[in-house]
Coordinates of C-alpha atoms in Angstrom, one line a residue:
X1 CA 176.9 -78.5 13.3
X2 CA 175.8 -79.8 16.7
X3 CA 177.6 -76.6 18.6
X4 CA 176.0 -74.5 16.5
X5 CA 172.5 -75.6 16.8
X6 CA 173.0 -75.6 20.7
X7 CA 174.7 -71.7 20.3
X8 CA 171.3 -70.7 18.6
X9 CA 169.0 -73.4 20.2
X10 CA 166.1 -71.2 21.1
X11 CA 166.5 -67.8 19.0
X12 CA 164.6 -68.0 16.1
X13 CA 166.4 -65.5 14.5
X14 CA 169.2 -67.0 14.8
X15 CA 168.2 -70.2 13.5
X16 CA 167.0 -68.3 10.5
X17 CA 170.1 -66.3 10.5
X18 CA 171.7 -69.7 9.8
X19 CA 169.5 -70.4 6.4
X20 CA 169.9 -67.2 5.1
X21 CA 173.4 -67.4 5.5
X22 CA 173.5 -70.5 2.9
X23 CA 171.2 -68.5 0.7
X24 CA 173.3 -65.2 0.5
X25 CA 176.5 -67.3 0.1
X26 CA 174.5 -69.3 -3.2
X27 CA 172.9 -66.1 -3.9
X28 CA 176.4 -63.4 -4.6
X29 CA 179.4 -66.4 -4.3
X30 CA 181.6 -63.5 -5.1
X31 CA 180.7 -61.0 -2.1
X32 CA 182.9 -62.2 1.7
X33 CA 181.4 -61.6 4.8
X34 CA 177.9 -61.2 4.5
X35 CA 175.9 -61.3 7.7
X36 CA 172.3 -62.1 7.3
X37 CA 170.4 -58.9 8.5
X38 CA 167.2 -60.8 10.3
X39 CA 164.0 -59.1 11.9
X40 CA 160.9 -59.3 13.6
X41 CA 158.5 -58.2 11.8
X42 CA 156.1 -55.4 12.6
X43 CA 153.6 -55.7 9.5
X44 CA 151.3 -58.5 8.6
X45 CA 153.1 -59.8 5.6
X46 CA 155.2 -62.1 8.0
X47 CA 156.6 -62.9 11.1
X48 CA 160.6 -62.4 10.0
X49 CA 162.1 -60.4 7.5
X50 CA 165.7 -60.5 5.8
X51 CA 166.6 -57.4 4.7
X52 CA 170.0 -58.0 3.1
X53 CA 168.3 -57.2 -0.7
X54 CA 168.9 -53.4 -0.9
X55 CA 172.5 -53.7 0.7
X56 CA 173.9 -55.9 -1.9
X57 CA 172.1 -54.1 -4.5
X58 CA 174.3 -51.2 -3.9
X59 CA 177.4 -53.4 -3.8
X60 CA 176.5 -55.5 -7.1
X61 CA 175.6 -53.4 -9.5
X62 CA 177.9 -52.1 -12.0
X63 CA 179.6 -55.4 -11.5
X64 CA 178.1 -57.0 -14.4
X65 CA 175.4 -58.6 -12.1
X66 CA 172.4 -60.9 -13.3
X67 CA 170.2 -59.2 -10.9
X68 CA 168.2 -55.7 -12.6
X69 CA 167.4 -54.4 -8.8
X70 CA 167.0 -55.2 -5.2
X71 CA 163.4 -56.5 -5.6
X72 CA 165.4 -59.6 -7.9
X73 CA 168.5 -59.6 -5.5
X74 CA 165.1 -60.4 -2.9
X75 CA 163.5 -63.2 -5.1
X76 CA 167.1 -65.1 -5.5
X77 CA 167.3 -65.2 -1.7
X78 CA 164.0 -66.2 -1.3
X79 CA 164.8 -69.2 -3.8
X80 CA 168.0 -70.0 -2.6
X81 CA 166.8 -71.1 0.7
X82 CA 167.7 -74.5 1.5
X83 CA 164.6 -76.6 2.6
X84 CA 164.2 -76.2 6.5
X85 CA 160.9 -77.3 8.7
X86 CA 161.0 -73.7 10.5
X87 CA 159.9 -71.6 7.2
X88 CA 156.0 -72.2 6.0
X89 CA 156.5 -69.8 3.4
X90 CA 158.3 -67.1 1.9
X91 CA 157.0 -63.9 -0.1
X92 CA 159.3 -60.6 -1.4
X93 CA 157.8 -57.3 -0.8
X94 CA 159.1 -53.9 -1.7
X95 CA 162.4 -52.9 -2.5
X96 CA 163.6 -57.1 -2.3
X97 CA 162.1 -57.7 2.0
X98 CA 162.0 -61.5 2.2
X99 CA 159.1 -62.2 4.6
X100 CA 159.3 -65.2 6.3
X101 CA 155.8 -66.8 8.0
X102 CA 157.1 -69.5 10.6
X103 CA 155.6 -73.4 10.6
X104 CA 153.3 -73.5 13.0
X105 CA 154.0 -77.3 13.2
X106 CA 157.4 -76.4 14.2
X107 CA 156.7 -73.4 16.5
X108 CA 153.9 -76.1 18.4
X109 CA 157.3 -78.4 18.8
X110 CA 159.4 -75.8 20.0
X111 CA 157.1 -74.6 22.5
X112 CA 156.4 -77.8 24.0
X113 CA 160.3 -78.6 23.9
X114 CA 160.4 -75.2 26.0
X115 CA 157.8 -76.8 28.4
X116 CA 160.1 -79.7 28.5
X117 CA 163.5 -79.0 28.9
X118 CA 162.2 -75.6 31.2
X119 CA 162.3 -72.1 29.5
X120 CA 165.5 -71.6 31.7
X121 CA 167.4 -73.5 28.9
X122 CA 165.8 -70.8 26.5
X123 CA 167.4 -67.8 28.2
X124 CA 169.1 -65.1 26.0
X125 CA 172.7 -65.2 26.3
X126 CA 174.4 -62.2 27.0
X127 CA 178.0 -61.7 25.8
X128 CA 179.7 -62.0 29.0
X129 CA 180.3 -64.5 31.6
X130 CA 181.1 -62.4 34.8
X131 CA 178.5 -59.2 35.5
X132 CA 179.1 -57.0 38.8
X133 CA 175.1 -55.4 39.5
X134 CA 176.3 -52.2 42.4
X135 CA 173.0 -51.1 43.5
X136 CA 170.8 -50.5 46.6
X137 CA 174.0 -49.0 48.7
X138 CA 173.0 -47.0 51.4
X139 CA 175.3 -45.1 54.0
X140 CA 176.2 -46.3 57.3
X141 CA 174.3 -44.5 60.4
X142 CA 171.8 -43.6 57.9
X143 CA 168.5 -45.1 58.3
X144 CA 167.3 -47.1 54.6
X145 CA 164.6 -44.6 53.0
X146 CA 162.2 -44.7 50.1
X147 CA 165.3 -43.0 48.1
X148 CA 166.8 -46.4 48.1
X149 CA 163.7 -48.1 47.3
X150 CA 164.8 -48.2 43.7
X151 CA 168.1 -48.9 43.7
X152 CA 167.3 -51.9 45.4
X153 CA 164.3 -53.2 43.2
X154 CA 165.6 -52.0 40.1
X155 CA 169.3 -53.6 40.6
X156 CA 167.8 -57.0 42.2
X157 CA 165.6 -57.3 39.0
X158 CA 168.9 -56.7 36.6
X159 CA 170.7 -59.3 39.1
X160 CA 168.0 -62.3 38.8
X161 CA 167.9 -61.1 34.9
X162 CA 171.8 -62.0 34.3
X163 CA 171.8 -64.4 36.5
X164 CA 169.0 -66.4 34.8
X165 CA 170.9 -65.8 32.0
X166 CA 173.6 -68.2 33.2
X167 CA 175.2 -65.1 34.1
X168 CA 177.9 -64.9 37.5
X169 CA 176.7 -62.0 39.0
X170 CA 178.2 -59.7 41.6
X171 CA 175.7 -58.1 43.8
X172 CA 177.9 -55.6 45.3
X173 CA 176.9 -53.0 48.4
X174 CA 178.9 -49.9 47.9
X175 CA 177.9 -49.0 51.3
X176 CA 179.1 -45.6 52.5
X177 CA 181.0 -46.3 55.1
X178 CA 184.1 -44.3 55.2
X179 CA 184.4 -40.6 55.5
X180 CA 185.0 -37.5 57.8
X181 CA 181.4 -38.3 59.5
X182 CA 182.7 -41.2 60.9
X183 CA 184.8 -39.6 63.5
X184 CA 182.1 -37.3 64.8
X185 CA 180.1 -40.2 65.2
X186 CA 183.2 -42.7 66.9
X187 CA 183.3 -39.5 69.1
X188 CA 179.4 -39.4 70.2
X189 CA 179.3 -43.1 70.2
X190 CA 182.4 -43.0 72.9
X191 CA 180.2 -39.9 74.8
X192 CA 177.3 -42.3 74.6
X193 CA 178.1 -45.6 75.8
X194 CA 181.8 -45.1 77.5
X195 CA 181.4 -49.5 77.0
X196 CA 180.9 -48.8 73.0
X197 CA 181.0 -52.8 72.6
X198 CA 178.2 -52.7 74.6
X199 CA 176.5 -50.4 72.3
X200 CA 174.0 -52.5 70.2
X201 CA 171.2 -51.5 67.7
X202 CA 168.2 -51.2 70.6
X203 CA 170.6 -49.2 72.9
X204 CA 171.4 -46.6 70.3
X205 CA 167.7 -46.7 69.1
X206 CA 166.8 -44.9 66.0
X207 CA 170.2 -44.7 64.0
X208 CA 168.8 -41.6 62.5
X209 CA 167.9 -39.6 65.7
X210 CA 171.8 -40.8 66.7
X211 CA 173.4 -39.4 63.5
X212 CA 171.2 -36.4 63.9
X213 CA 172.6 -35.1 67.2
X214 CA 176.0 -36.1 66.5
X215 CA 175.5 -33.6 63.7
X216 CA 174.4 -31.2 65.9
X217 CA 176.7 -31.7 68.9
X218 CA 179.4 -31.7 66.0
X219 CA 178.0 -28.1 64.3
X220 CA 177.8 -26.1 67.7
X221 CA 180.5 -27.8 70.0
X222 CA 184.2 -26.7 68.2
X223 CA 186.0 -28.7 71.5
X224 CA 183.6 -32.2 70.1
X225 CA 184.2 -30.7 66.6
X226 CA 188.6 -30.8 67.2
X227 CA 188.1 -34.5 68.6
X228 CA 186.0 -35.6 66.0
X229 CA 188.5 -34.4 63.4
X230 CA 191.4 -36.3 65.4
X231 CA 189.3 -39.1 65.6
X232 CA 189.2 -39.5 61.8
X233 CA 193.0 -39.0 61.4
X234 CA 193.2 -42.2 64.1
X235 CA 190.3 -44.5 62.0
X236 CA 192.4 -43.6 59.2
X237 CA 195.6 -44.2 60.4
X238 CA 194.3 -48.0 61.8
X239 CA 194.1 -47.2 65.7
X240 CA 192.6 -50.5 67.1
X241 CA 190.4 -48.7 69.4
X242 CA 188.2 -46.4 66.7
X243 CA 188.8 -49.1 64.2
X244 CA 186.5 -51.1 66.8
X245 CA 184.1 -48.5 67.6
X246 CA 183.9 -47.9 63.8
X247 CA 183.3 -51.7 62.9
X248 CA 180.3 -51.6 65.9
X249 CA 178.7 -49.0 64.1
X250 CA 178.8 -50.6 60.5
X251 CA 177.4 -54.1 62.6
X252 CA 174.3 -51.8 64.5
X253 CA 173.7 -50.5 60.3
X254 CA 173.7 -53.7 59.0
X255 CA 171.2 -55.6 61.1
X256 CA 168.8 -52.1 60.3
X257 CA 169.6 -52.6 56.2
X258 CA 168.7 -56.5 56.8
X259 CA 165.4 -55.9 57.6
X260 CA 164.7 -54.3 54.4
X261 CA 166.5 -56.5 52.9
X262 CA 164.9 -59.8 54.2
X263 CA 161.2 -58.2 53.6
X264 CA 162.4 -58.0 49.4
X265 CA 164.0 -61.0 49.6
X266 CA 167.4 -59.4 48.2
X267 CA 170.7 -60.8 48.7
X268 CA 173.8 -58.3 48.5
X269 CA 177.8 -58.7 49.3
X270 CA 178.8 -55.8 50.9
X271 CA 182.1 -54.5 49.6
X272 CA 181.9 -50.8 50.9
X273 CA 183.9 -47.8 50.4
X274 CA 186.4 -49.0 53.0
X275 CA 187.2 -52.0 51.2
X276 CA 188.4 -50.0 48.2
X277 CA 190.6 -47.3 50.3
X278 CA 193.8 -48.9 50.1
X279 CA 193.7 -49.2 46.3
X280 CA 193.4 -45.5 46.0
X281 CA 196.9 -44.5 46.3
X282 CA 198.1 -47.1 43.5
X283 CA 195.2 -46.1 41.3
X284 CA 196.1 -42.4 41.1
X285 CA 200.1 -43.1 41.3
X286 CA 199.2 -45.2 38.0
X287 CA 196.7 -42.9 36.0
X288 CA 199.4 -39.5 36.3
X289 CA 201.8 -42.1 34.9
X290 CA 199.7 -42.4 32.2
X291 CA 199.4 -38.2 31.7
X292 CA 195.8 -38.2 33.0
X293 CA 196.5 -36.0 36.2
X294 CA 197.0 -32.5 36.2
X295 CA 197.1 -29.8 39.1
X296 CA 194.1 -27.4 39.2
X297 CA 193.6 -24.6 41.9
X298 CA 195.4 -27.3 44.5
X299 CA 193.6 -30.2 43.3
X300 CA 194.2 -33.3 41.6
X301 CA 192.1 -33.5 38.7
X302 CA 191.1 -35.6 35.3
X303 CA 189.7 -33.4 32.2
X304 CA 187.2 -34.6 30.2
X305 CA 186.6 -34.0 26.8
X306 CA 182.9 -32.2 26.2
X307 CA 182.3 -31.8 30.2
X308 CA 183.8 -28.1 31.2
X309 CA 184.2 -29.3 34.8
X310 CA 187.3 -31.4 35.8
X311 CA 186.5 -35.4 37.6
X312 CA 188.5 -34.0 41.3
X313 CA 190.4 -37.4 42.1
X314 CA 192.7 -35.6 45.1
X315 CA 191.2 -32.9 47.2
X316 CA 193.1 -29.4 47.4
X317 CA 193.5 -31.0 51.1
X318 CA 194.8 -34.1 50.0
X319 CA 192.1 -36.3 50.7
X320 CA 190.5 -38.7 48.4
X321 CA 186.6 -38.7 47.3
X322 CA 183.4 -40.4 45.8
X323 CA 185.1 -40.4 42.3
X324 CA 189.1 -41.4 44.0
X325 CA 186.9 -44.7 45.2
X326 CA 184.6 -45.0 42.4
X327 CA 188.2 -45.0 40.2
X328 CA 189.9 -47.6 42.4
X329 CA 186.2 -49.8 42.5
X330 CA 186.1 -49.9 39.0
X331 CA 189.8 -50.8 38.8
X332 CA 189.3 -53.7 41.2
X333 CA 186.4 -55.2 39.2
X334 CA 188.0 -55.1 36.1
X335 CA 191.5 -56.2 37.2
X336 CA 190.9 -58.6 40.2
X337 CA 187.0 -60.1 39.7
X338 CA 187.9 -59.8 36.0
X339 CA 184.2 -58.4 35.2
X340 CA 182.7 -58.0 31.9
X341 CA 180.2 -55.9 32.7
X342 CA 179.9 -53.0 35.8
X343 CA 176.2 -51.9 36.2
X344 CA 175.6 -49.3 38.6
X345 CA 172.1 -48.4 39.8
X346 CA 171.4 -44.9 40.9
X347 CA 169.6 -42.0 40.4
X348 CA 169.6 -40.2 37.1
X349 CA 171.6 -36.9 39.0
X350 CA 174.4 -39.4 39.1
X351 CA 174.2 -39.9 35.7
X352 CA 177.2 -37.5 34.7
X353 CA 179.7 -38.3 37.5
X354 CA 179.4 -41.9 36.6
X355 CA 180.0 -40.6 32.8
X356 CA 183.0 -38.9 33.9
X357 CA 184.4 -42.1 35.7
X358 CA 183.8 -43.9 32.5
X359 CA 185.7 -41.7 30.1
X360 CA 188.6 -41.3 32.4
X361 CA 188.6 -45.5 32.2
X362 CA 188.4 -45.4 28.8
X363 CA 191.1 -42.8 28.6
X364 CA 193.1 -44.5 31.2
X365 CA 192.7 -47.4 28.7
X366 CA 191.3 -49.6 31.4
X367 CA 187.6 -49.7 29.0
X368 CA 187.6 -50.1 25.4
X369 CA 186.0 -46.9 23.0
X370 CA 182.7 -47.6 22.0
X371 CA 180.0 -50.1 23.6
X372 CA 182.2 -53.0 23.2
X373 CA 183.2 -55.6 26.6
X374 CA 184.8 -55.1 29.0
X375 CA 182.0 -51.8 29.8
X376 CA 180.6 -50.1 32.6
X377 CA 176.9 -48.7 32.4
X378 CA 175.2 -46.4 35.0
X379 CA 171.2 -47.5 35.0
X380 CA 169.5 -44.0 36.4
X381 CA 166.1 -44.0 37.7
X382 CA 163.5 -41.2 38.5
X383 CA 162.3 -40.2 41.7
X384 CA 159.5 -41.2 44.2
X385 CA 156.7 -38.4 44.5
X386 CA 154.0 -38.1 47.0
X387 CA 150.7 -37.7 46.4
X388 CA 151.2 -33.8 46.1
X389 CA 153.9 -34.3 43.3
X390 CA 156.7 -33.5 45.5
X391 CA 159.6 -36.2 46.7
X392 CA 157.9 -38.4 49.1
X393 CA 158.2 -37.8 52.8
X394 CA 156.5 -37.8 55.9
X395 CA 153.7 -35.5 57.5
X396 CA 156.5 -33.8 59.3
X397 CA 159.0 -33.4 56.4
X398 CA 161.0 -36.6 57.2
X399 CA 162.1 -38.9 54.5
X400 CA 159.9 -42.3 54.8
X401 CA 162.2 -45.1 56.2
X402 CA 161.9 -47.8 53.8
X403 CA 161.1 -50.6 56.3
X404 CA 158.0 -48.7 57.7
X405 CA 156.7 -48.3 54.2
X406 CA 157.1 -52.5 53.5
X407 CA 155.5 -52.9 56.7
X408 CA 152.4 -50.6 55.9
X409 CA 152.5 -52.3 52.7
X410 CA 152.3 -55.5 54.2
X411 CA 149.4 -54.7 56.7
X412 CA 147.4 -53.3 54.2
X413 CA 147.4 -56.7 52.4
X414 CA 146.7 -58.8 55.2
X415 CA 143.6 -56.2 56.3
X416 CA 142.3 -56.7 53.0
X417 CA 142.4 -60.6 53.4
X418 CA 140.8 -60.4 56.9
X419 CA 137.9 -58.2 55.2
X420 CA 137.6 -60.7 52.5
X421 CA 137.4 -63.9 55.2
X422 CA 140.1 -65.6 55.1
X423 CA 141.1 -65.3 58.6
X424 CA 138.3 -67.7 58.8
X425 CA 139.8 -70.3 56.4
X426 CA 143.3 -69.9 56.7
X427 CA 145.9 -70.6 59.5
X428 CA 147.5 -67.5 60.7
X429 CA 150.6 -68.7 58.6
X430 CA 148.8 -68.6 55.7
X431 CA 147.7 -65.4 55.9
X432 CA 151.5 -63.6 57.1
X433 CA 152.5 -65.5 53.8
X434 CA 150.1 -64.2 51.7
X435 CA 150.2 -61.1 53.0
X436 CA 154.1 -60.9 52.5
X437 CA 153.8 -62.0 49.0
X438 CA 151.1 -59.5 47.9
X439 CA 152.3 -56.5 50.0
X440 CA 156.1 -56.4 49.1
X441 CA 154.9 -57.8 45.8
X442 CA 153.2 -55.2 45.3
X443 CA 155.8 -52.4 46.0
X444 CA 158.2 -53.8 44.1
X445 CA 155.6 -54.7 40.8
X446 CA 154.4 -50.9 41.2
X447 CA 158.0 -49.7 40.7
X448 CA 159.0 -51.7 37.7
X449 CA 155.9 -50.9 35.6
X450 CA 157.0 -47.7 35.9
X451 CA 159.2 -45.9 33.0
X452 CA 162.9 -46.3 34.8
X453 CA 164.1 -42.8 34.3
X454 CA 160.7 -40.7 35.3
X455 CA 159.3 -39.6 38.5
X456 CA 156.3 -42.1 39.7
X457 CA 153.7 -41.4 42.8
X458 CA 153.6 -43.7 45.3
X459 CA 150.3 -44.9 46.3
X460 CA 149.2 -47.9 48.1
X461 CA 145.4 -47.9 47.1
X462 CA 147.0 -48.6 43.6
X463 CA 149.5 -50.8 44.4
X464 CA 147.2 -53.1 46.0
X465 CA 143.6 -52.8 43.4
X466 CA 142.6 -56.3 42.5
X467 CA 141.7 -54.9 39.3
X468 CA 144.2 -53.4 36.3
X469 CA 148.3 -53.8 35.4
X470 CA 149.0 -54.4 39.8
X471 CA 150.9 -57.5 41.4
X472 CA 147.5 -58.6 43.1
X473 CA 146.0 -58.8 39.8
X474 CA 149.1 -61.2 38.4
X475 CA 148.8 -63.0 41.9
X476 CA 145.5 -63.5 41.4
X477 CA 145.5 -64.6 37.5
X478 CA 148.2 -67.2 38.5
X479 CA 146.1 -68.6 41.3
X480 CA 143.1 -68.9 39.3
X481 CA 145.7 -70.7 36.3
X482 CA 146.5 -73.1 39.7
X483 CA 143.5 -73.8 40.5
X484 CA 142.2 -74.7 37.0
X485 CA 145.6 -77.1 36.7
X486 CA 144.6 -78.8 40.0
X487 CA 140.3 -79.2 39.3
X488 CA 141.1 -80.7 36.3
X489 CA 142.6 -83.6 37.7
X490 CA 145.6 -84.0 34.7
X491 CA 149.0 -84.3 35.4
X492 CA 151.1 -81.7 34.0
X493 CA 154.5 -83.4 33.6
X494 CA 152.7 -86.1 32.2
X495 CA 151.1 -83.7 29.8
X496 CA 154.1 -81.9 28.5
X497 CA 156.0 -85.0 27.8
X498 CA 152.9 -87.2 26.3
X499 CA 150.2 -84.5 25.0
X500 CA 150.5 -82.3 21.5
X501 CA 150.5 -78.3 21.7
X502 CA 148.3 -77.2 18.6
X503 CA 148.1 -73.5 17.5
X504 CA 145.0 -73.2 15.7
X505 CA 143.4 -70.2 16.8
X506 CA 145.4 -66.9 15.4
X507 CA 145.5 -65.7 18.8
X508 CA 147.2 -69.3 20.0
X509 CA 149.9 -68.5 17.1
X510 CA 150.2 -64.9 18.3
X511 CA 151.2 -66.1 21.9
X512 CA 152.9 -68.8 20.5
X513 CA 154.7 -66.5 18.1
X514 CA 155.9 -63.9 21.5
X515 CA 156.7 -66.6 23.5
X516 CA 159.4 -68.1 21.2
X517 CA 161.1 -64.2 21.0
X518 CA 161.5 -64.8 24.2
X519 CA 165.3 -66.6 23.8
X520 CA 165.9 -63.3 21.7
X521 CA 165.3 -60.4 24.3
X522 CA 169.0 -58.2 24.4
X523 CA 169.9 -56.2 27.3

């Protein structure tokens, strides 16, 4: 009994699950495997609802049953309950509902053991132990824009969200560092800086500019073009020299993506395309084993059922693509970090490619049928708009780099602060802090409001309002909650172990009431 009370130790509905399970077994002896079908309830009859009445009516009847209708099938459950401290009282409404009003003796206990033993013990539990979270991942010589702003919130917030959830998490950077670009840019970077080792993130500049005229040099030069091609056969094929070359370019990348990564205060294991290159080979050999391969117009290709165009895994040139990796990637997490769970985070014009890779798992046989575990889920998102509607950008048409837009964010807070005079009272610590919290707060607060799959416009004089659903309002409210805790002198450990939480008011239960569904929030 003790494991079981720990298993539901916090969900109210499953604790109630639990007595209504005794009830229904008293109730129909003679019907196996009844689950208890427990709700929320919407109405004002309750605050839980079984619902199991007009189920067994259709079961029971004919059968030479007692009962004359689910409204009586509802009254026997009601009576059968076993005594319990949770239930106040029970009423049957409708065709046999059993609405449940909670003890608000016992929800006052189970709050303050939430205080006590810290509301971390209270997570919901998710079904799985190991979770991989692939978001943010951004391309190598590319600078970070607001096109990966999302990614980055979005996937950190389903990362701390698992992970509080007692969760191992995976926070993987599918970086884009493989590819035919690299060897125009080994080849510019050996133009450049004939000493590439030498080459470091302030001698190249702005990595943008630098991919930019590689580009260029690479679209009108066909002698730089012919090299550049060679030089990706010799990455490919492991010469030491562009292997180097290649490596110092990933380094000069990754100190750019810190800086956005340090100003969220997100933490990310790169694993990048190159890492899942040589399981390619053995990936494909293994799925046209199974019959999922076929020739098309020189190409390698998967058909899916309801999609009219093929997933290409093999290139009518032989070479391998996004979906060859994202195959092998997704065969590497399930098979070698023995995942449960493979959220990617991208933008919803993903969305089908990453339902192609899926289906061609599940036909592989790698992923079950259905939504059952092991299972991969793509998480889309909708775009960032400017303020005339269109995808946000510059005055001169350029993407915004993401790490200008923190900073502006940033600096905009700590003006504000300076205005309001508290460069006056507070060390100039105190105010980069503050202004850290409240401007990078506020960017990423701004994006999760937001409905995840549409469009939102980005606008700081929003973002930052004191006043309204913002991150400087929540700031604020939890100051002023800090300040109230520290004038009035108690001790708060002292009061959560030694005082008694009483919900009187109906609002007090109400609050009460949402913070115990807390333990039963489902991803």
């Amino acid at each position: 009994m003790a494991a079981q009370e720990e298993e539901c130790k916090g969900n109210v509905k499953a604790q109630l699950a639990k007595l209504f399970e005794v009830s229904l077994k008293v109730t129909v002896p003679n019907e196996a495997d009844v689950d208890p079908l427990i709700a929320a309830c919407t109405g004002k009859f309750g605050d839980y609802q079984c619902n199991n009445a007009m189920g067994l009516w259709s079961k029971i009847k004919g059968k030479g049953t007692q009962f004359r209708g689910p409204p009586a099938v509802g009254e026997a459950i009601k009576n059968n309950l076993p005594t319990s401290e949770i239930i106040d009282s029970c009423s049957v409404a409708g065709p046999g509902f059993v609405n449940v009003v909670l003890s608000k003796n016992w929800m006052a206990k189970s709050i303050q053991m939430m205080l006590i033993e810290g509301i971390d013990t209270w997570a919901p539990q998710p079904p799985v132990k190991t979770a991989v979270v692939d978001f943010s991942s951004p391309n190598i010589a590319k600078e970070m824009h607001v096109g990966h702003l999302r990614s980055t919130i979005i996937g950190d917030t389903l990362a701390r969200m698992l992970e509080f959830s007692k969760v191992k998490v995976l926070r993987r950077n599918h970086v884009g560092d493989w590819g035919t670009q690299f060897g125009m840019l080994i080849e510019f970077l050996f133009e450049k800086f004939p000493n590439f080792e030498d080459a470091t993130e302030t001698a190249i500049g702005d990595l943008q500019a630098f991919y930019k005229a590689s580009k260029q040099r690479f679209d009108s030069d066909p002698a730089f073009k012919e090299r550049a091609q060679q030089a990706v056969v010799r990455l490919q094929g492991g010469d030491e020299k562009y292997r180097r070359a290649w490596a110092q370019i990933c380094e000069i990348s990754r100190t750019e993506f810190h800086k956005v990564y340090q100003r969220l205060g997100v933490h990310l294991e790169e694993k990048g395309e190159s890492f899942y290159n040589p399981y390619i080979p053995g990936v494909i050999e293994g799925l046209t084993k199974q019959g999922l391969v076929e020739e098309s117009q020189g190409a390698r290709v998967i058909f899916i059922d309801g999609i009219n165009i093929p997933l290409i895994v093999v290139k009518s040139d032989g070479g391998f693509n996004y979906a060859s990796t994202d195959l092998a990637a997704l065969w590497y997490r399930l098979n070698e970090e023995k995942a449960e769970w493979i959220i990617y985070v991208t933008d919803v014009g993903q969305q089908q490619h990453f339902d192609m890779v899926f289906k061609a798992a599940k036909r592989a046989g790698w992923l079950p049928q259905g939504d059952n575990y092991p299972k991969a889920s793509h998480v889309g998102f909708g775009l960032v708009l400017g303020e005339d509607g269109k995808r946000f950008r510059t005055r001169n048409t350029e993407v915004v780099r993401l790490v200008d837009l923190l900073d502006e964010a940033k600096n905009r807070s700590k003006a504000a602060l300076i205005e309001r005079g508290k460069g006056e009272e507070w060390t100039e610590e105190e105010i980069e802090s503050t202004a850290d919290a409240v401007g990078y707060g506020a960017v990423k607060y701004a994006d999760l409001k937001n409905n995840r799959l549409t469009n939102y416009t980005f606008n700081f004089d929003q973002m930052l309002n004191d006043k309204g659903n913002t991150a400087v309002y929540l700031l604020y409210a939890h100051a002023r909650i800090c300040s109230i805790i520290r004038r009035s002198g108690k001790d708060v450990e002292e009061l959560k172990n030694k005082g008694t939480l009483v919900l009187e008011h109906k609002d007090e239960r109400d609050l009460g009431l949402h913070l115990l569904q807390f333990a039963e929030v489902r991803t």
